[in-house]
């Protein structure tokens, strides 16, 4: 396996910590999927149906803008994509990344953090957005064993 990238979105810092662990374990480069307009705590209030995150997740076509340019992926064979679970799937900004990144033929491994939801809905949705990628089984990362999982995820 050649070069690996860990691309991640983190709203609170939890997913960022997991992404760094995955990158350290695999020798991968890191890319933060940062929103052009940062999320505030009010934006992330999932109990408020008018909050930014609630409105974005209610609109499957929503694609929040990413800050800066995406990395060129031509030199990468594999991409881990990390995110928190929002409404049982990945946040729409991750969909922005998936739409824009050239993932055709690349091994793609999703990983997520969540307080209670699984990753299955996100895996299904992401696969439907990029059927040209080679999807590997993802994992919900909320604790230990991250390095061992990451090292074996591309095998």
Short mmCIF file of C-alpha atoms in Angstrom, two decimals, residues 1-6 22 25-29 73-80 103-109 133-137 149-155:
data_model
loop_
_atom_site.label_atom_id
_atom_site.label_comp_id
_atom_site.label_asym_id
_atom_site.label_seq_id
_atom_site.Cartn_x
_atom_site.Cartn_y
_atom_site.Cartn_z
CA UNK A 1 0.00 0.00 0.00
CA UNK A 2 1.28 3.46 -0.88
CA UNK A 3 0.60 6.80 0.76
CA UNK A 4 -2.40 7.27 3.01
CA UNK A 5 -4.38 10.37 3.94
CA UNK A 6 -6.61 10.88 6.97
CA UNK A 22 -5.21 6.91 13.06
CA UNK A 25 -0.68 4.47 13.62
CA UNK A 26 -0.57 4.39 9.82
CA UNK A 27 2.04 7.04 9.01
CA UNK A 28 -0.65 8.95 7.12
CA UNK A 29 -0.88 12.63 6.26
CA UNK A 73 -5.12 12.97 -4.01
CA UNK A 74 -3.21 11.60 -6.98
CA UNK A 75 -0.34 10.45 -4.78
CA UNK A 76 -2.58 8.61 -2.30
CA UNK A 77 -3.76 5.02 -2.52
CA UNK A 78 -5.96 5.13 0.57
CA UNK A 79 -8.02 7.70 2.44
CA UNK A 80 -9.47 7.38 5.93
CA UNK A 103 -11.56 9.01 -4.80
CA UNK A 104 -12.05 6.82 -7.87
CA UNK A 105 -10.30 3.49 -7.35
CA UNK A 106 -8.90 4.51 -3.96
CA UNK A 107 -9.40 2.49 -0.79
CA UNK A 108 -11.62 4.57 1.50
CA UNK A 109 -12.14 3.72 5.17
CA UNK A 133 -14.24 4.29 -4.49
CA UNK A 134 -13.17 0.96 -2.99
CA UNK A 135 -14.99 1.09 0.35
CA UNK A 136 -13.51 -0.77 3.30
CA UNK A 137 -15.45 -1.53 6.49
CA UNK A 149 -7.72 -1.28 13.96
CA UNK A 150 -6.20 1.40 11.73
CA UNK A 151 -3.17 -0.72 10.90
CA UNK A 152 -5.41 -3.61 9.81
CA UNK A 153 -8.14 -1.57 8.11
CA UNK A 154 -6.40 -1.52 4.74
CA UNK A 155 -5.32 -5.15 4.74
#
